[in-house]
Tab-separated table of C-alpha atoms and ligand atoms in Angstrom:
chain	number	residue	atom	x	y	z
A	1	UNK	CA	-40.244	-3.167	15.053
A	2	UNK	CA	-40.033	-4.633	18.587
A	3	UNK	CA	-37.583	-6.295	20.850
A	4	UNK	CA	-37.741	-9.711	20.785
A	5	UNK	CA	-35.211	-10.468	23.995
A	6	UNK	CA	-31.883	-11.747	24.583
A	7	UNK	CA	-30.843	-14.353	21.800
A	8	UNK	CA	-27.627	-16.780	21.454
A	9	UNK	CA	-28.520	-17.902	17.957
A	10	UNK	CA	-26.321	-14.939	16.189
A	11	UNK	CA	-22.970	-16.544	15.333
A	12	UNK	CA	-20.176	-14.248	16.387
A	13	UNK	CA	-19.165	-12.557	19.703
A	14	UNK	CA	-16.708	-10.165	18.270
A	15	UNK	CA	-16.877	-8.336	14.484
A	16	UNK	CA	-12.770	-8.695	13.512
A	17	UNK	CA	-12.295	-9.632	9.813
A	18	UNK	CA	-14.960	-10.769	7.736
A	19	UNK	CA	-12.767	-14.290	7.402
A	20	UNK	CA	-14.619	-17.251	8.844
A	21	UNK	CA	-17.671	-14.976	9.325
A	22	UNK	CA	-21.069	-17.537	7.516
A	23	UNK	CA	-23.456	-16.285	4.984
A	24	UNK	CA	-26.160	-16.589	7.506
A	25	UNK	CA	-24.605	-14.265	9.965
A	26	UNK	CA	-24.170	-11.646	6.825
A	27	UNK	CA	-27.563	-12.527	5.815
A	28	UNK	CA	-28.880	-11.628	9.301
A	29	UNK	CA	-26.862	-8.157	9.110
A	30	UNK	CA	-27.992	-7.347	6.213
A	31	UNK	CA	-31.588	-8.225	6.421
A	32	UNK	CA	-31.718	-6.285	10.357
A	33	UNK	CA	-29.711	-3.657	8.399
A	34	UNK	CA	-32.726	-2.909	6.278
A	35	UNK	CA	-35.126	-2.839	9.396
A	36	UNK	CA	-33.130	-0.404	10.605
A	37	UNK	CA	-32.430	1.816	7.793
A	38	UNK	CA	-36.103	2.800	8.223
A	39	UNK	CA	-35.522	4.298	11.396
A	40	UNK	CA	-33.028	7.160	10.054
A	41	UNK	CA	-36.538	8.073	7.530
A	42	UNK	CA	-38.374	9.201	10.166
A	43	UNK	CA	-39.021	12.670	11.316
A	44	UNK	CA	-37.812	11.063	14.822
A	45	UNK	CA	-35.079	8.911	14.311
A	46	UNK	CA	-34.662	7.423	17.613
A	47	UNK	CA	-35.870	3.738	19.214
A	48	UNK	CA	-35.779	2.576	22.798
A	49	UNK	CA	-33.681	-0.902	21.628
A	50	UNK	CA	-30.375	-0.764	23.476
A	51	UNK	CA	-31.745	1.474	25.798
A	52	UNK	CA	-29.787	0.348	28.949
A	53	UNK	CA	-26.804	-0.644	27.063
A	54	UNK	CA	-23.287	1.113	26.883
A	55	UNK	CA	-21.268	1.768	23.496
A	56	UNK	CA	-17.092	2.935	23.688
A	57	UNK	CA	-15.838	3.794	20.429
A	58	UNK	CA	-12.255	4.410	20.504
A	59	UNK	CA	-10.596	5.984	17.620
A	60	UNK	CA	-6.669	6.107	17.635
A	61	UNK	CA	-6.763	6.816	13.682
A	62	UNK	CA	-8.629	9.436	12.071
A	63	UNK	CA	-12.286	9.030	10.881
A	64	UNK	CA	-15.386	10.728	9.633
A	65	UNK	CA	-17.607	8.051	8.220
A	66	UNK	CA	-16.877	5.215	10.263
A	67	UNK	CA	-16.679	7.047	13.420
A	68	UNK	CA	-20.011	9.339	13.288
A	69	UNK	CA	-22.078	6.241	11.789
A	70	UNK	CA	-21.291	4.312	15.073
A	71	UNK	CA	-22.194	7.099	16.723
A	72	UNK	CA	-25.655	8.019	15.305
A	73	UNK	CA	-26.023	4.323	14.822
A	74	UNK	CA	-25.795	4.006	19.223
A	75	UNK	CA	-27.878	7.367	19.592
A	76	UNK	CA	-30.880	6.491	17.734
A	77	UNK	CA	-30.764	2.758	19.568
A	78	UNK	CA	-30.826	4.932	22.422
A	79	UNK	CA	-27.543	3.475	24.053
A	80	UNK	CA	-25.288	5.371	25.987
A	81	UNK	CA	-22.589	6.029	23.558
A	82	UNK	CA	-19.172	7.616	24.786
A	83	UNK	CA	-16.417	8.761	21.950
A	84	UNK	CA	-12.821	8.566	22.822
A	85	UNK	CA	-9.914	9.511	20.519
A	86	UNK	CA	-6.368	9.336	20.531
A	87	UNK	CA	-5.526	12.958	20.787
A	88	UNK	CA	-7.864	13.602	23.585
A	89	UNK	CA	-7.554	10.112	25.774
A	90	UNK	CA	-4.721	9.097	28.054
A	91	UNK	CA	-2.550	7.849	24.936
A	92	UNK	CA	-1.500	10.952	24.619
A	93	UNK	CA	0.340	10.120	27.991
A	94	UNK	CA	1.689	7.370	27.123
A	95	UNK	CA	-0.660	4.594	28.433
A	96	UNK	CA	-0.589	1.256	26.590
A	97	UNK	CA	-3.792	0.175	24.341
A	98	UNK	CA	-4.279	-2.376	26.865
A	99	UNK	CA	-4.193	-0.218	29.786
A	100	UNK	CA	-6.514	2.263	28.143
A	101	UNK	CA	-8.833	-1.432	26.876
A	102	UNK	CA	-8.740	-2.562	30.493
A	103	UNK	CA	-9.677	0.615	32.094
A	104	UNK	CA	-12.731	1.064	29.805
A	105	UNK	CA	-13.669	-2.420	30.118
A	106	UNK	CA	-13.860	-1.454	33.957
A	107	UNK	CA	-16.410	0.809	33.338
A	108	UNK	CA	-18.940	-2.076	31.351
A	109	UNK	CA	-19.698	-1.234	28.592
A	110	UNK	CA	-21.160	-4.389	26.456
A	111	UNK	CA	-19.216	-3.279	23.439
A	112	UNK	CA	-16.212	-1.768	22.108
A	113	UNK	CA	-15.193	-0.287	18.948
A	114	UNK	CA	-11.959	0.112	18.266
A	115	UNK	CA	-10.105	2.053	15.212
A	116	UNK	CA	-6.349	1.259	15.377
A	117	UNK	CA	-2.905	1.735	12.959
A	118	UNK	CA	-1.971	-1.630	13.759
A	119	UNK	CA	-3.243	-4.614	12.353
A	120	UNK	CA	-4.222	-7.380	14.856
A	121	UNK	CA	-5.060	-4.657	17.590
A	122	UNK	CA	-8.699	-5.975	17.957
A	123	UNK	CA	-7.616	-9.503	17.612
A	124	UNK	CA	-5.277	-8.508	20.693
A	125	UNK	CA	-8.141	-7.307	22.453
A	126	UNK	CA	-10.813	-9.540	21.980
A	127	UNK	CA	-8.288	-12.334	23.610
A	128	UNK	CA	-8.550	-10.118	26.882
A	129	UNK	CA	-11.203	-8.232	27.506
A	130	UNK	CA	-14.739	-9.685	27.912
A	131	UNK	CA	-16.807	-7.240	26.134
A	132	UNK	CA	-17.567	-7.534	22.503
A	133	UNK	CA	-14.936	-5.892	20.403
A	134	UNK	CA	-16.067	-4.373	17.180
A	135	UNK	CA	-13.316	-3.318	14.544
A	136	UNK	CA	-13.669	-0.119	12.755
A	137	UNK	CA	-10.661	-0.788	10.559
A	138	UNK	CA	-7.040	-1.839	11.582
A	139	UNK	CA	-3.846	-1.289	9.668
A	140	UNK	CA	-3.839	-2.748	6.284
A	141	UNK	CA	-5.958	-5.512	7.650
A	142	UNK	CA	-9.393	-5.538	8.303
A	143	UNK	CA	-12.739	-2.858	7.852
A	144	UNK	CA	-15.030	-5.718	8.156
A	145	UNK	CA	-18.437	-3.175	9.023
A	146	UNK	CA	-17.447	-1.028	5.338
A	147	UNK	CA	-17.407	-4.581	3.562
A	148	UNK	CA	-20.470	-5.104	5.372
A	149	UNK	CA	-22.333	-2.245	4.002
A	150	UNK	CA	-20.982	-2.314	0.721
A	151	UNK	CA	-22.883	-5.857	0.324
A	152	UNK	CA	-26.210	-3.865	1.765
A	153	UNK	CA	-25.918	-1.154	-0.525
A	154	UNK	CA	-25.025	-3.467	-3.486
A	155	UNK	CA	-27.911	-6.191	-2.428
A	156	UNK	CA	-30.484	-2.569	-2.033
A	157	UNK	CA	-29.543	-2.436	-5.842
A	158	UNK	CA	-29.335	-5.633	-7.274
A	159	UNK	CA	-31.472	-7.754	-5.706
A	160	UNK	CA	-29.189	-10.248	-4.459
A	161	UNK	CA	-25.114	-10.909	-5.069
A	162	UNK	CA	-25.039	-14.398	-6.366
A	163	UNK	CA	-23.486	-14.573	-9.631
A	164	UNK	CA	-22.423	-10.954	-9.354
A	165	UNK	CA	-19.393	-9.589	-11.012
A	166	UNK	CA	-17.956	-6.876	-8.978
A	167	UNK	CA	-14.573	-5.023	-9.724
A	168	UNK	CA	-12.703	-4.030	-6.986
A	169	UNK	CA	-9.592	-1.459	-8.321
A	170	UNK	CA	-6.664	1.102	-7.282
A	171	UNK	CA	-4.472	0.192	-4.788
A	172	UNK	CA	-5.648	-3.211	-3.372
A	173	UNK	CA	-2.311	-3.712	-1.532
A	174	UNK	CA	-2.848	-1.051	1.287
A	175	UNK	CA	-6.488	-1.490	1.374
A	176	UNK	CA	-8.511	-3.130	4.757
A	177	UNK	CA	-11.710	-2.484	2.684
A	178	UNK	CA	-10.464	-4.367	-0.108
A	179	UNK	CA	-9.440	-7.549	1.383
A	180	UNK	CA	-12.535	-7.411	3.723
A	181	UNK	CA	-14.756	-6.909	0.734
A	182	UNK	CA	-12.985	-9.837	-1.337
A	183	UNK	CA	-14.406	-12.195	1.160
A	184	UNK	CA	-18.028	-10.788	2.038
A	185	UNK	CA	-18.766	-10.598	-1.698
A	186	UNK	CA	-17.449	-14.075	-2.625
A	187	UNK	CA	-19.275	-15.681	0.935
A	188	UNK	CA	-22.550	-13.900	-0.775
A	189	UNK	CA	-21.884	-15.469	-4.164
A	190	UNK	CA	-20.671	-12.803	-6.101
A	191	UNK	CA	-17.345	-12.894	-8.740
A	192	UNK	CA	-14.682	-10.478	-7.795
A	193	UNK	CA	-12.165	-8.770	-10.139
A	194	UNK	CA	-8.921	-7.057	-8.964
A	195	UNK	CA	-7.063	-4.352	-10.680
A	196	UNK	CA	-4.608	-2.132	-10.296
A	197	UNK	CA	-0.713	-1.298	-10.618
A	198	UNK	CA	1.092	-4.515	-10.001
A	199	UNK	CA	2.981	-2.357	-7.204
A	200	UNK	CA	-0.180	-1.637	-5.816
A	201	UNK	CA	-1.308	-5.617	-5.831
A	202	UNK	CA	-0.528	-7.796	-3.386
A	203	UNK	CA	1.518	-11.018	-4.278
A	204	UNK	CA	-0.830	-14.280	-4.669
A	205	UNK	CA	-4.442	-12.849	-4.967
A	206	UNK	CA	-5.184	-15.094	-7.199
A	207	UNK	CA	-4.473	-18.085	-5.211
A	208	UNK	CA	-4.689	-16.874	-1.731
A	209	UNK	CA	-8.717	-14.854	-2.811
A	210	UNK	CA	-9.822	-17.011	-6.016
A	211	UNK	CA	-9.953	-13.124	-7.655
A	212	UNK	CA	-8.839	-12.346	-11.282
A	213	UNK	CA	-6.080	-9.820	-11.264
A	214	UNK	CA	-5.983	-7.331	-13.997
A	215	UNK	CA	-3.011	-4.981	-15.011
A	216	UNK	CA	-5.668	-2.815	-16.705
A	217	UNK	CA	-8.757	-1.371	-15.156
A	218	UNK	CA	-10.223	-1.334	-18.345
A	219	UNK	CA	-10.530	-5.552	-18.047
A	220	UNK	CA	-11.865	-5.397	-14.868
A	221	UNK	CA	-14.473	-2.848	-15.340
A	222	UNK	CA	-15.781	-4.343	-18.519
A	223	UNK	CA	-19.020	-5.738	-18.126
A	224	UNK	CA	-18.915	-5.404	-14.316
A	225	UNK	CA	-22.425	-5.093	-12.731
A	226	UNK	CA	-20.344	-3.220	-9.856
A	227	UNK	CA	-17.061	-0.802	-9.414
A	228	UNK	CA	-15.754	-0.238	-6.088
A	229	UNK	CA	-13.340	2.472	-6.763
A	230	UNK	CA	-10.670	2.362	-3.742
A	231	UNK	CA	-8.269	5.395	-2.202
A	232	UNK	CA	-4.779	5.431	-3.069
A	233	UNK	CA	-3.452	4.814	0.576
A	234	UNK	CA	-0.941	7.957	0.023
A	235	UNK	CA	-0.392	7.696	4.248
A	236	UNK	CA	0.603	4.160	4.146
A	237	UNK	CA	2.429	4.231	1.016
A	238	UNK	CA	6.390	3.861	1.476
A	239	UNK	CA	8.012	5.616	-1.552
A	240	UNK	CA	7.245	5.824	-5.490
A	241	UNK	CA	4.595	3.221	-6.426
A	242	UNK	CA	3.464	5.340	-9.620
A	243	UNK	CA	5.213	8.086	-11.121
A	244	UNK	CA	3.000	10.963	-10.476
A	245	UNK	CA	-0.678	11.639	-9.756
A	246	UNK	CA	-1.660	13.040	-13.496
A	247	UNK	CA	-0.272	9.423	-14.799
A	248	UNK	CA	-2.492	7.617	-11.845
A	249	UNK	CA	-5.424	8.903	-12.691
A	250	UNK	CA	-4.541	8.551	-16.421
A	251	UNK	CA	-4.199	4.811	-16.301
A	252	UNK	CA	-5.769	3.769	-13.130
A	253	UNK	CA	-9.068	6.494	-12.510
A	254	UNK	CA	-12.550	5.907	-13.016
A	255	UNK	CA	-13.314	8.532	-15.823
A	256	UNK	CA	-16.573	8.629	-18.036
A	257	UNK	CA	-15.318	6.341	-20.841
A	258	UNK	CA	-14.237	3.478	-18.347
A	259	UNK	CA	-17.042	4.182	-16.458
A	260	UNK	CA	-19.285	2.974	-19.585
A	261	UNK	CA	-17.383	0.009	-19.741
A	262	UNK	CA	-19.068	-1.751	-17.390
A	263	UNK	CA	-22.635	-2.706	-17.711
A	264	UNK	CA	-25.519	-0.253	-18.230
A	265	UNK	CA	-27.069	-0.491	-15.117
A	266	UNK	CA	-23.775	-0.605	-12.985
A	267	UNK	CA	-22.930	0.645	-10.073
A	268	UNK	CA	-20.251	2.690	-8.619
A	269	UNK	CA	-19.169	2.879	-5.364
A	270	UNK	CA	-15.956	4.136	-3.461
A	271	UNK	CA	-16.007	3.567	0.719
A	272	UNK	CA	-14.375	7.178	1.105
A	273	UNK	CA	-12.945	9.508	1.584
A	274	UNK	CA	-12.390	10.227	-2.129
A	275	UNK	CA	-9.217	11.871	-4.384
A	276	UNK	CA	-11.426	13.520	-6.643
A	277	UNK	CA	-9.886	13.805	-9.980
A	278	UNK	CA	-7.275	11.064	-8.807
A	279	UNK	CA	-8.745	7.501	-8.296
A	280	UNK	CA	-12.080	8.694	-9.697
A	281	UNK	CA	-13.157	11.313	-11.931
A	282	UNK	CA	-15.711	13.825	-10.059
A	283	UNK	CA	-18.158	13.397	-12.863
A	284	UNK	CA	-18.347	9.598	-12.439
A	285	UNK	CA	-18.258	9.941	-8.794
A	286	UNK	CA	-21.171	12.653	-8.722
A	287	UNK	CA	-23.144	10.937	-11.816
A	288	UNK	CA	-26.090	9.513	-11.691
A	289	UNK	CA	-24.917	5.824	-11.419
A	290	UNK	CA	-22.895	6.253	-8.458
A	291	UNK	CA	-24.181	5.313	-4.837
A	292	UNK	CA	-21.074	6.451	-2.907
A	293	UNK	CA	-23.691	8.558	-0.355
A	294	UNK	CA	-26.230	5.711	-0.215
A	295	UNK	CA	-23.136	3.780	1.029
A	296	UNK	CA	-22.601	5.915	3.979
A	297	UNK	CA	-26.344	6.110	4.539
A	298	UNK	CA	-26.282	2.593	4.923
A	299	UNK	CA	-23.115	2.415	6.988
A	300	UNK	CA	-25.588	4.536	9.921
A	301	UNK	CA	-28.547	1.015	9.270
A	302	UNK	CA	-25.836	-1.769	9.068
A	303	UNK	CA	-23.851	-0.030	12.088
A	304	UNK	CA	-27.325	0.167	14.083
A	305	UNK	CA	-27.530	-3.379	12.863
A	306	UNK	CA	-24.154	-4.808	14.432
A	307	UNK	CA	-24.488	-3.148	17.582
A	308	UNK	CA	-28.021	-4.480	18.014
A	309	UNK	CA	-26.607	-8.015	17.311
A	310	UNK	CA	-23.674	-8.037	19.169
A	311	UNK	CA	-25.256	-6.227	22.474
A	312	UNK	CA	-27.018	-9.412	22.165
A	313	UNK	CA	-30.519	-8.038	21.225
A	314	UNK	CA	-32.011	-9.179	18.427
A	315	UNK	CA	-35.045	-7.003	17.010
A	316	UNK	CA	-38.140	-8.840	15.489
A	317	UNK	CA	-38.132	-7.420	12.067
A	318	UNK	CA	-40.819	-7.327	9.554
B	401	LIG	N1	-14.688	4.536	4.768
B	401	LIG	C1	-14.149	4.939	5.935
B	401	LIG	O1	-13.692	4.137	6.754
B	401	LIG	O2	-14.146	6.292	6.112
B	401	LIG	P1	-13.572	7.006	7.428
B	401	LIG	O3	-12.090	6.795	7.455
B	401	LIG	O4	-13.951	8.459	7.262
B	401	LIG	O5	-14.221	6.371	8.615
């Protein structure tokens, strides 16, 4: 792989939602993904790409996935990458996100990646800083780079997502990987299937997504050529939206006999961090069909990917 130079023909300036975002920008994610997922194979995992060129990742929600994948992903481009969270950074203090934004954005860094409880707080952001903001999930709203390597990990598998039927179930209505999945998958040509507790289901997915909503997981798993098991949000729940955990996972969890509902060759997936024996039986999410690690393998390529792309360096690949 070598650098090709600076490039303006990559279509976004800041990763936000996956709404609006073209199939050729995903494409080109995806496909640089792949280059890059090589990289992490080798005995030395590290390339000179973005060597010059400075990473902030600030966390104000907790994270293991999201947050060390951006990390390794900088490291092995050779960036400088520096970590901030909010129980160790002036929040604690009481400075403003914007304050904190601005000062960073003082010291240059050509991208930042920001992990937030509200919803919008990128958005907010992006509209005054001049660096490129990358969101790592906000609120209810948005994990756009998990959506992103769920399609890698799925495409890895299956070739391609056109025609694709992908079920997507648990509690869609607290979900930013959900919503940000919806759209990636059906922008790569795949059919999505919702399905969970109707309290757990936002109003108008049908008509707002172009989804099929199911009251039983069995529907949507049936014949599914993928299951993306989600977390039940218990953090952003407000009161009783099932009666207890045993009946959760008796009518909404992934067990075995669901599990072989779906086609033979299926895959399942869950973005993490997992309630084993909850949303998912252990046995279905250790068995030999699911590709829950592979997913966070390829959050480290995709993640490598994006800040390649958005640093404004685009690797030849091939
Ligand atoms: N999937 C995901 O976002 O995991 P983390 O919260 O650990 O980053």
């Amino acid at each position: 792989m070598s650098v090709a130079g600076e490039t303006r023909a990559f279509g976004l300036r800041h990763l936000l939602g996956m709404e609006g975002v073209a199939r050729e920008d995903i494409v080109t994610i995806l496909d640089l993904a792949d280059a890059m997922a090589q990289i992490s194979e080798r005995p030395i995992k590290k390339v000179p790409t973005l060597r010059g060129k400075t990473v902030i990742t600030l966390f104000a929600e907790p994270s293991t996935r999201t947050r060390a994948s951006f990390e390794l992903a900088g490291k092995r481009l050779s960036a400088e990458v520096i970590n901030l969270s909010a129980s160790t950074s002036s929040f604690q203090k009481g400075e403003s996100l914007l304050d904190t934004a601005r000062n960073l954005e003082a010291m240059r860094p050509d991208i930042l990646i920001l992990r937030h409880s509200a919803a919008g707080a990128p958005h907010f952001l992006a509209d005054r800083l001049g660096c490129a903001i990358l969101n790592a999930g906000d609120g209810w709203h948005a994990h756009p780079s998990q959506a992103l390597l769920d399609c890698a990990t799925i495409r890895k598998h299956k070739g391609s997502l056109d025609g694709l039927e992908v079920a997507i179930c648990g509690d869609i209505r607290h979900s930013r990987v959900a919503r940000c999945n919806v759209i990636a998958l059906q922008t790569l040509g795949a059919k999505v299937r919702c399905a969970g507790p109707r309290t757990m289901m936002p109003v108008g997915m049908e008509e707002q997504y172009g989804v099929t909503v199911h009251d039983r997981i069995e529907a949507a798993v049936e014949g599914a050529d993928v299951v993306m098991m989600l977390r039940l949000q218990l953090e952003r729940q407000r009161g009783a939206l099932f009666p207890n955990a045993r009946e959760y996972a008796r009518f909404y969890g992934l067990n075995p006999a669901r599990a072989a509902l779906a086609k033979p060759d299926a895959i399942i997936m869950h973005p993490g961090p997992m309630n084993r024996g909850l949303e998912i039986d252990p046995a279905v999410a250790d068995g030999e069909r699911s590709v829950i690690l592979e997913q966070v393998t390829y959050g480290v390529a995709v993640r490598m990917a994006l800040l390649c792309l958005f640093a404004g360096v685009r690797p030849e690949v091939g």
